Amino acid sequence: AAESCCKEHLYKVLVIGDLGVGKTSIIRRYVHQTYSTNYRATIGVDFALKVLNWDSETVRLQLWDIAGQERFGNMTRVYYREAMGALIVFDVTRQATFEAVAKWKEDLDSKLTLADGQSIAVVLLANKCDQGRELTNNAIKMDQFCMDHGFVGWFETSAKDNLNISEAANFLVKHIMATE
Ligand code: GDP
Ligand code: MG
């Protein structure tokens, strides 16, 4: 239909999770196709824009990276405001970062809901999967965890090896579009 041609969507997407799990690396890989082992943590919020051609439409993903605030384990309502989706990241080599995932999800859900009262679409990323699979090798357990905590799905990712990041983002976009 004519009205669907060239339609543009702008989605604010939050990237959250504990310090050092790879949030900035994932965004850099996804948006700038680069990877480095040393990103200086800028204090505050960083933005990156990824433009996707989605059928005949354009999707602009505004990715919100946090830096220096992770240690508090929560964010302010202002930061979450008007987000349409989120990626919650943990580091497969550090169990504690997985344990923090539920806390991040609860913080998000307690401060942000869509107009209809639903929670926004959130995908869980098990990052640094190039380093091992001990935490994620039980897919049934991971699926159950996602069901219990309201994640729409999970992916093993590696910013280092460029694994599954665009797949996870596309999956999130699909869910955002379904709830929009
Ligand atoms: P952030 O604090 O969550 O933004 O984490 P960073 O993106 O700064 O990454 C922390 C460290 O983990 C850096 O040294 C990265 O190079 C490293 N890192 C990030 N992603 C990966 C990955 O997929 N695999 C491996 N092996 N290291 C990673
Ligand atoms: Mg960072």
mmCIF file of N, CA and C in Angstrom, residues 4-94:
data_model
loop_
_atom_site.group_PDB
_atom_site.id
_atom_site.type_symbol
_atom_site.label_atom_id
_atom_site.label_comp_id
_atom_site.label_asym_id
_atom_site.label_seq_id
_atom_site.Cartn_x
_atom_site.Cartn_y
_atom_site.Cartn_z
ATOM 1 N N SER A 4 2.458 2.627 3.247
ATOM 2 C CA SER A 4 3.521 1.907 3.959
ATOM 3 C C SER A 4 4.888 2.130 3.307
ATOM 4 N N CYS A 5 4.877 2.718 2.107
ATOM 5 C CA CYS A 5 6.146 2.946 1.430
ATOM 6 C C CYS A 5 6.973 3.987 2.142
ATOM 7 N N CYS A 6 8.196 3.629 2.397
ATOM 8 C CA CYS A 6 9.194 4.587 2.884
ATOM 9 C C CYS A 6 8.925 5.075 4.300
ATOM 10 N N LYS A 7 8.091 4.361 4.970
ATOM 11 C CA LYS A 7 7.791 4.734 6.345
ATOM 12 C C LYS A 7 9.066 4.659 7.185
ATOM 13 N N GLU A 8 9.177 5.579 8.135
ATOM 14 C CA GLU A 8 10.353 5.586 9.002
ATOM 15 C C GLU A 8 9.974 5.341 10.453
ATOM 16 N N HIS A 9 10.794 4.546 11.112
ATOM 17 C CA HIS A 9 10.588 4.284 12.532
ATOM 18 C C HIS A 9 11.837 4.712 13.278
ATOM 19 N N LEU A 10 11.650 5.358 14.404
ATOM 20 C CA LEU A 10 12.785 5.661 15.268
ATOM 21 C C LEU A 10 12.559 4.961 16.599
ATOM 22 N N TYR A 11 13.481 4.083 16.940
ATOM 23 C CA TYR A 11 13.329 3.332 18.186
ATOM 24 C C TYR A 11 14.498 3.613 19.120
ATOM 25 N N LYS A 12 14.171 3.980 20.309
ATOM 26 C CA LYS A 12 15.196 4.101 21.351
ATOM 27 C C LYS A 12 15.397 2.716 21.970
ATOM 28 N N VAL A 13 16.620 2.265 21.940
ATOM 29 C CA VAL A 13 16.950 0.936 22.477
ATOM 30 C C VAL A 13 18.042 1.086 23.537
ATOM 31 N N LEU A 14 17.782 0.559 24.722
ATOM 32 C CA LEU A 14 18.734 0.637 25.821
ATOM 33 C C LEU A 14 19.652 -0.573 25.807
ATOM 34 N N VAL A 15 20.915 -0.347 26.081
ATOM 35 C CA VAL A 15 21.849 -1.461 26.231
ATOM 36 C C VAL A 15 22.353 -1.404 27.675
ATOM 37 N N ILE A 16 21.934 -2.377 28.469
ATOM 38 C CA ILE A 16 22.273 -2.335 29.891
ATOM 39 C C ILE A 16 22.883 -3.647 30.378
ATOM 40 N N GLY A 17 23.418 -3.602 31.569
ATOM 41 C CA GLY A 17 24.109 -4.753 32.132
ATOM 42 C C GLY A 17 25.318 -4.262 32.902
ATOM 43 N N ASP A 18 25.939 -5.171 33.634
ATOM 44 C CA ASP A 18 27.045 -4.806 34.520
ATOM 45 C C ASP A 18 28.258 -4.255 33.762
ATOM 46 N N LEU A 19 29.125 -3.640 34.505
ATOM 47 C CA LEU A 19 30.364 -3.079 33.956
ATOM 48 C C LEU A 19 31.231 -4.186 33.336
ATOM 49 N N GLY A 20 31.733 -3.932 32.158
ATOM 50 C CA GLY A 20 32.681 -4.843 31.531
ATOM 51 C C GLY A 20 32.092 -6.032 30.798
ATOM 52 N N VAL A 21 30.772 -6.096 30.691
ATOM 53 C CA VAL A 21 30.163 -7.250 30.012
ATOM 54 C C VAL A 21 30.281 -7.151 28.491
ATOM 55 N N GLY A 22 30.562 -5.926 28.005
ATOM 56 C CA GLY A 22 30.740 -5.762 26.560
ATOM 57 C C GLY A 22 29.688 -4.899 25.875
ATOM 58 N N LYS A 23 28.988 -4.090 26.643
ATOM 59 C CA LYS A 23 27.935 -3.240 26.054
ATOM 60 C C LYS A 23 28.491 -2.325 24.965
ATOM 61 N N THR A 24 29.548 -1.601 25.321
ATOM 62 C CA THR A 24 30.130 -0.662 24.353
ATOM 63 C C THR A 24 30.699 -1.415 23.151
ATOM 64 N N SER A 25 31.339 -2.552 23.421
ATOM 65 C CA SER A 25 31.919 -3.349 22.331
ATOM 66 C C SER A 25 30.846 -3.838 21.357
ATOM 67 N N ILE A 26 29.715 -4.237 21.900
ATOM 68 C CA ILE A 26 28.618 -4.720 21.051
ATOM 69 C C ILE A 26 28.102 -3.594 20.163
ATOM 70 N N ILE A 27 27.933 -2.431 20.758
ATOM 71 C CA ILE A 27 27.436 -1.287 19.979
ATOM 72 C C ILE A 27 28.458 -0.883 18.917
ATOM 73 N N ARG A 28 29.738 -0.829 19.298
ATOM 74 C CA ARG A 28 30.783 -0.453 18.329
ATOM 75 C C ARG A 28 30.829 -1.446 17.168
ATOM 76 N N ARG A 29 30.737 -2.699 17.507
ATOM 77 C CA ARG A 29 30.764 -3.738 16.472
ATOM 78 C C ARG A 29 29.563 -3.608 15.548
ATOM 79 N N TYR A 30 28.411 -3.413 16.133
ATOM 80 C CA TYR A 30 27.161 -3.376 15.374
ATOM 81 C C TYR A 30 27.067 -2.125 14.495
ATOM 82 N N VAL A 31 27.458 -0.992 15.058
ATOM 83 C CA VAL A 31 27.262 0.274 14.361
ATOM 84 C C VAL A 31 28.487 0.679 13.541
ATOM 85 N N HIS A 32 29.673 0.450 14.084
ATOM 86 C CA HIS A 32 30.884 0.942 13.421
ATOM 87 C C HIS A 32 31.770 -0.164 12.851
ATOM 88 N N GLN A 33 31.352 -1.419 13.019
ATOM 89 C CA GLN A 33 32.142 -2.561 12.503
ATOM 90 C C GLN A 33 33.585 -2.554 13.018
ATOM 91 N N THR A 34 33.745 -2.136 14.273
ATOM 92 C CA THR A 34 35.091 -2.159 14.836
ATOM 93 C C THR A 34 35.084 -2.892 16.167
ATOM 94 N N TYR A 35 36.260 -3.325 16.574
ATOM 95 C CA TYR A 35 36.408 -3.974 17.874
ATOM 96 C C TYR A 35 37.776 -3.617 18.433
ATOM 97 N N SER A 36 37.806 -3.311 19.707
ATOM 98 C CA SER A 36 39.070 -3.009 20.363
ATOM 99 C C SER A 36 39.005 -3.566 21.776
ATOM 100 N N THR A 37 40.154 -3.862 22.359
ATOM 101 C CA THR A 37 40.110 -4.430 23.707
ATOM 102 C C THR A 37 40.126 -3.354 24.771
ATOM 103 N N ASN A 38 40.159 -2.118 24.352
ATOM 104 C CA ASN A 38 40.267 -1.054 25.343
ATOM 105 C C ASN A 38 39.443 0.172 24.976
ATOM 106 N N TYR A 39 38.231 0.242 25.519
ATOM 107 C CA TYR A 39 37.416 1.433 25.366
ATOM 108 C C TYR A 39 37.457 2.227 26.655
ATOM 109 N N ARG A 40 37.789 3.455 26.547
ATOM 110 C CA ARG A 40 37.750 4.289 27.734
ATOM 111 C C ARG A 40 36.292 4.472 28.123
ATOM 112 N N ALA A 41 36.003 4.275 29.386
ATOM 113 C CA ALA A 41 34.633 4.442 29.849
ATOM 114 C C ALA A 41 34.341 5.919 30.031
ATOM 115 N N THR A 42 33.593 6.463 29.102
ATOM 116 C CA THR A 42 33.170 7.841 29.273
ATOM 117 C C THR A 42 32.016 7.830 30.269
ATOM 118 N N ILE A 43 32.010 8.803 31.140
ATOM 119 C CA ILE A 43 30.956 8.858 32.140
ATOM 120 C C ILE A 43 29.722 9.494 31.515
ATOM 121 N N GLY A 44 28.600 8.844 31.720
ATOM 122 C CA GLY A 44 27.356 9.397 31.205
ATOM 123 C C GLY A 44 26.690 8.462 30.229
ATOM 124 N N VAL A 45 26.023 9.028 29.246
ATOM 125 C CA VAL A 45 25.298 8.234 28.264
ATOM 126 C C VAL A 45 25.861 8.536 26.882
ATOM 127 N N ASP A 46 26.035 7.484 26.094
ATOM 128 C CA ASP A 46 26.534 7.615 24.735
ATOM 129 C C ASP A 46 25.440 7.122 23.784
ATOM 130 N N PHE A 47 25.389 7.706 22.619
ATOM 131 C CA PHE A 47 24.386 7.277 21.656
ATOM 132 C C PHE A 47 25.052 6.817 20.374
ATOM 133 N N ALA A 48 24.446 5.842 19.741
ATOM 134 C CA ALA A 48 24.895 5.451 18.408
ATOM 135 C C ALA A 48 23.654 5.157 17.586
ATOM 136 N N LEU A 49 23.732 5.490 16.327
ATOM 137 C CA LEU A 49 22.566 5.300 15.467
ATOM 138 C C LEU A 49 22.848 4.227 14.424
ATOM 139 N N LYS A 50 21.964 3.245 14.361
ATOM 140 C CA LYS A 50 22.074 2.198 13.347
ATOM 141 C C LYS A 50 20.837 2.288 12.461
ATOM 142 N N VAL A 51 21.048 2.420 11.170
ATOM 143 C CA VAL A 51 19.922 2.535 10.247
ATOM 144 C C VAL A 51 19.741 1.219 9.511
ATOM 145 N N LEU A 52 18.532 0.693 9.552
ATOM 146 C CA LEU A 52 18.231 -0.588 8.918
ATOM 147 C C LEU A 52 17.186 -0.393 7.838
ATOM 148 N N ASN A 53 17.386 -1.053 6.712
ATOM 149 C CA ASN A 53 16.333 -1.115 5.710
ATOM 150 C C ASN A 53 15.473 -2.325 6.033
ATOM 151 N N TRP A 54 14.223 -2.031 6.285
ATOM 152 C CA TRP A 54 13.329 -3.089 6.772
ATOM 153 C C TRP A 54 12.175 -3.206 5.797
ATOM 154 N N ASP A 55 12.231 -4.183 4.912
ATOM 155 C CA ASP A 55 11.308 -4.247 3.776
ATOM 156 C C ASP A 55 11.388 -2.895 3.056
ATOM 157 N N SER A 56 10.268 -2.228 2.895
ATOM 158 C CA SER A 56 10.337 -0.935 2.196
ATOM 159 C C SER A 56 10.440 0.211 3.196
ATOM 160 N N GLU A 57 10.643 -0.138 4.467
ATOM 161 C CA GLU A 57 10.653 0.895 5.495
ATOM 162 C C GLU A 57 12.065 1.102 6.056
ATOM 163 N N THR A 58 12.217 2.183 6.778
ATOM 164 C CA THR A 58 13.504 2.484 7.391
ATOM 165 C C THR A 58 13.362 2.443 8.906
ATOM 166 N N VAL A 59 14.267 1.710 9.537
ATOM 167 C CA VAL A 59 14.271 1.653 10.996
ATOM 168 C C VAL A 59 15.546 2.319 11.498
ATOM 169 N N ARG A 60 15.385 3.326 12.319
ATOM 170 C CA ARG A 60 16.532 3.966 12.957
ATOM 171 C C ARG A 60 16.578 3.527 14.401
ATOM 172 N N LEU A 61 17.634 2.790 14.722
ATOM 173 C CA LEU A 61 17.809 2.332 16.098
ATOM 174 C C LEU A 61 18.748 3.289 16.810
ATOM 175 N N GLN A 62 18.227 3.931 17.821
ATOM 176 C CA GLN A 62 19.061 4.820 18.617
ATOM 177 C C GLN A 62 19.502 4.023 19.846
ATOM 178 N N LEU A 63 20.758 3.609 19.837
ATOM 179 C CA LEU A 63 21.271 2.733 20.896
ATOM 180 C C LEU A 63 21.850 3.577 22.022
ATOM 181 N N TRP A 64 21.372 3.349 23.209
ATOM 182 C CA TRP A 64 21.803 4.110 24.387
ATOM 183 C C TRP A 64 22.756 3.261 25.211
ATOM 184 N N ASP A 65 23.983 3.723 25.285
ATOM 185 C CA ASP A 65 25.013 3.030 26.050
ATOM 186 C C ASP A 65 25.207 3.766 27.373
ATOM 187 N N ILE A 66 25.364 3.040 28.442
ATOM 188 C CA ILE A 66 25.633 3.702 29.721
ATOM 189 C C ILE A 66 27.088 3.489 30.089
ATOM 190 N N ALA A 67 27.652 4.431 30.779
ATOM 191 C CA ALA A 67 29.025 4.267 31.235
ATOM 192 C C ALA A 67 29.189 4.894 32.602
ATOM 193 N N GLY A 68 29.763 4.127 33.487
ATOM 194 C CA GLY A 68 30.083 4.651 34.799
ATOM 195 C C GLY A 68 28.943 4.569 35.795
ATOM 196 N N GLN A 69 27.773 4.208 35.308
ATOM 197 C CA GLN A 69 26.631 4.125 36.226
ATOM 198 C C GLN A 69 26.243 2.684 36.503
ATOM 199 N N GLU A 70 26.906 1.756 35.831
ATOM 200 C CA GLU A 70 26.545 0.347 35.959
ATOM 201 C C GLU A 70 26.673 -0.134 37.394
ATOM 202 N N ARG A 71 27.665 0.418 38.098
ATOM 203 C CA ARG A 71 27.940 -0.094 39.441
ATOM 204 C C ARG A 71 26.781 0.116 40.407
ATOM 205 N N PHE A 72 25.866 1.042 40.068
ATOM 206 C CA PHE A 72 24.704 1.233 40.935
ATOM 207 C C PHE A 72 23.639 0.171 40.694
ATOM 208 N N GLY A 73 23.714 -0.503 39.549
ATOM 209 C CA GLY A 73 22.769 -1.583 39.253
ATOM 210 C C GLY A 73 21.374 -1.108 38.915
ATOM 211 N N ASN A 74 21.206 0.176 38.738
ATOM 212 C CA ASN A 74 19.889 0.681 38.325
ATOM 213 C C ASN A 74 20.082 2.027 37.651
ATOM 214 N N MET A 75 19.047 2.451 36.944
ATOM 215 C CA MET A 75 19.113 3.714 36.229
ATOM 216 C C MET A 75 17.906 4.558 36.618
ATOM 217 N N THR A 76 17.962 5.823 36.267
ATOM 218 C CA THR A 76 16.832 6.687 36.596
ATOM 219 C C THR A 76 15.727 6.523 35.560
ATOM 220 N N ARG A 77 14.524 6.878 35.970
ATOM 221 C CA ARG A 77 13.371 6.856 35.080
ATOM 222 C C ARG A 77 13.610 7.681 33.818
ATOM 223 N N VAL A 78 14.304 8.788 33.984
ATOM 224 C CA VAL A 78 14.562 9.689 32.858
ATOM 225 C C VAL A 78 15.334 8.963 31.755
ATOM 226 N N TYR A 79 16.281 8.146 32.174
ATOM 227 C CA TYR A 79 17.082 7.403 31.212
ATOM 228 C C TYR A 79 16.227 6.387 30.434
ATOM 229 N N TYR A 80 15.329 5.743 31.132
ATOM 230 C CA TYR A 80 14.498 4.708 30.504
ATOM 231 C C TYR A 80 13.383 5.277 29.624
ATOM 232 N N ARG A 81 13.044 6.533 29.859
ATOM 233 C CA ARG A 81 11.854 7.125 29.238
ATOM 234 C C ARG A 81 11.801 6.950 27.718
ATOM 235 N N GLU A 82 10.654 6.475 27.268
ATOM 236 C CA GLU A 82 10.348 6.327 25.839
ATOM 237 C C GLU A 82 11.190 5.300 25.100
ATOM 238 N N ALA A 83 11.892 4.461 25.852
ATOM 239 C CA ALA A 83 12.598 3.364 25.185
ATOM 240 C C ALA A 83 11.571 2.379 24.642
ATOM 241 N N MET A 84 11.877 1.803 23.484
ATOM 242 C CA MET A 84 10.974 0.839 22.858
ATOM 243 C C MET A 84 11.472 -0.592 23.029
ATOM 244 N N GLY A 85 12.741 -0.723 23.365
ATOM 245 C CA GLY A 85 13.303 -2.063 23.517
ATOM 246 C C GLY A 85 14.612 -1.978 24.258
ATOM 247 N N ALA A 86 15.117 -3.140 24.665
ATOM 248 C CA ALA A 86 16.394 -3.140 25.385
ATOM 249 C C ALA A 86 17.149 -4.442 25.134
ATOM 250 N N LEU A 87 18.459 -4.312 25.239
ATOM 251 C CA LEU A 87 19.342 -5.475 25.250
ATOM 252 C C LEU A 87 19.963 -5.506 26.639
ATOM 253 N N ILE A 88 19.754 -6.603 27.357
ATOM 254 C CA ILE A 88 20.427 -6.748 28.648
ATOM 255 C C ILE A 88 21.555 -7.753 28.446
ATOM 256 N N VAL A 89 22.752 -7.325 28.801
ATOM 257 C CA VAL A 89 23.959 -8.079 28.467
ATOM 258 C C VAL A 89 24.592 -8.655 29.732
ATOM 259 N N PHE A 90 25.075 -9.905 29.640
ATOM 260 C CA PHE A 90 25.957 -10.418 30.681
ATOM 261 C C PHE A 90 27.177 -11.041 30.024
ATOM 262 N N ASP A 91 28.168 -11.318 30.855
ATOM 263 C CA ASP A 91 29.451 -11.863 30.393
ATOM 264 C C ASP A 91 29.485 -13.340 30.788
ATOM 265 N N VAL A 92 29.576 -14.212 29.792
ATOM 266 C CA VAL A 92 29.491 -15.652 30.070
ATOM 267 C C VAL A 92 30.657 -16.159 30.930
ATOM 268 N N THR A 93 31.692 -15.353 31.077
ATOM 269 C CA THR A 93 32.817 -15.794 31.906
ATOM 270 C C THR A 93 32.662 -15.352 33.361
ATOM 271 N N ARG A 94 31.615 -14.576 33.635
ATOM 272 C CA ARG A 94 31.428 -14.093 35.011
ATOM 273 C C ARG A 94 29.994 -14.315 35.480
#
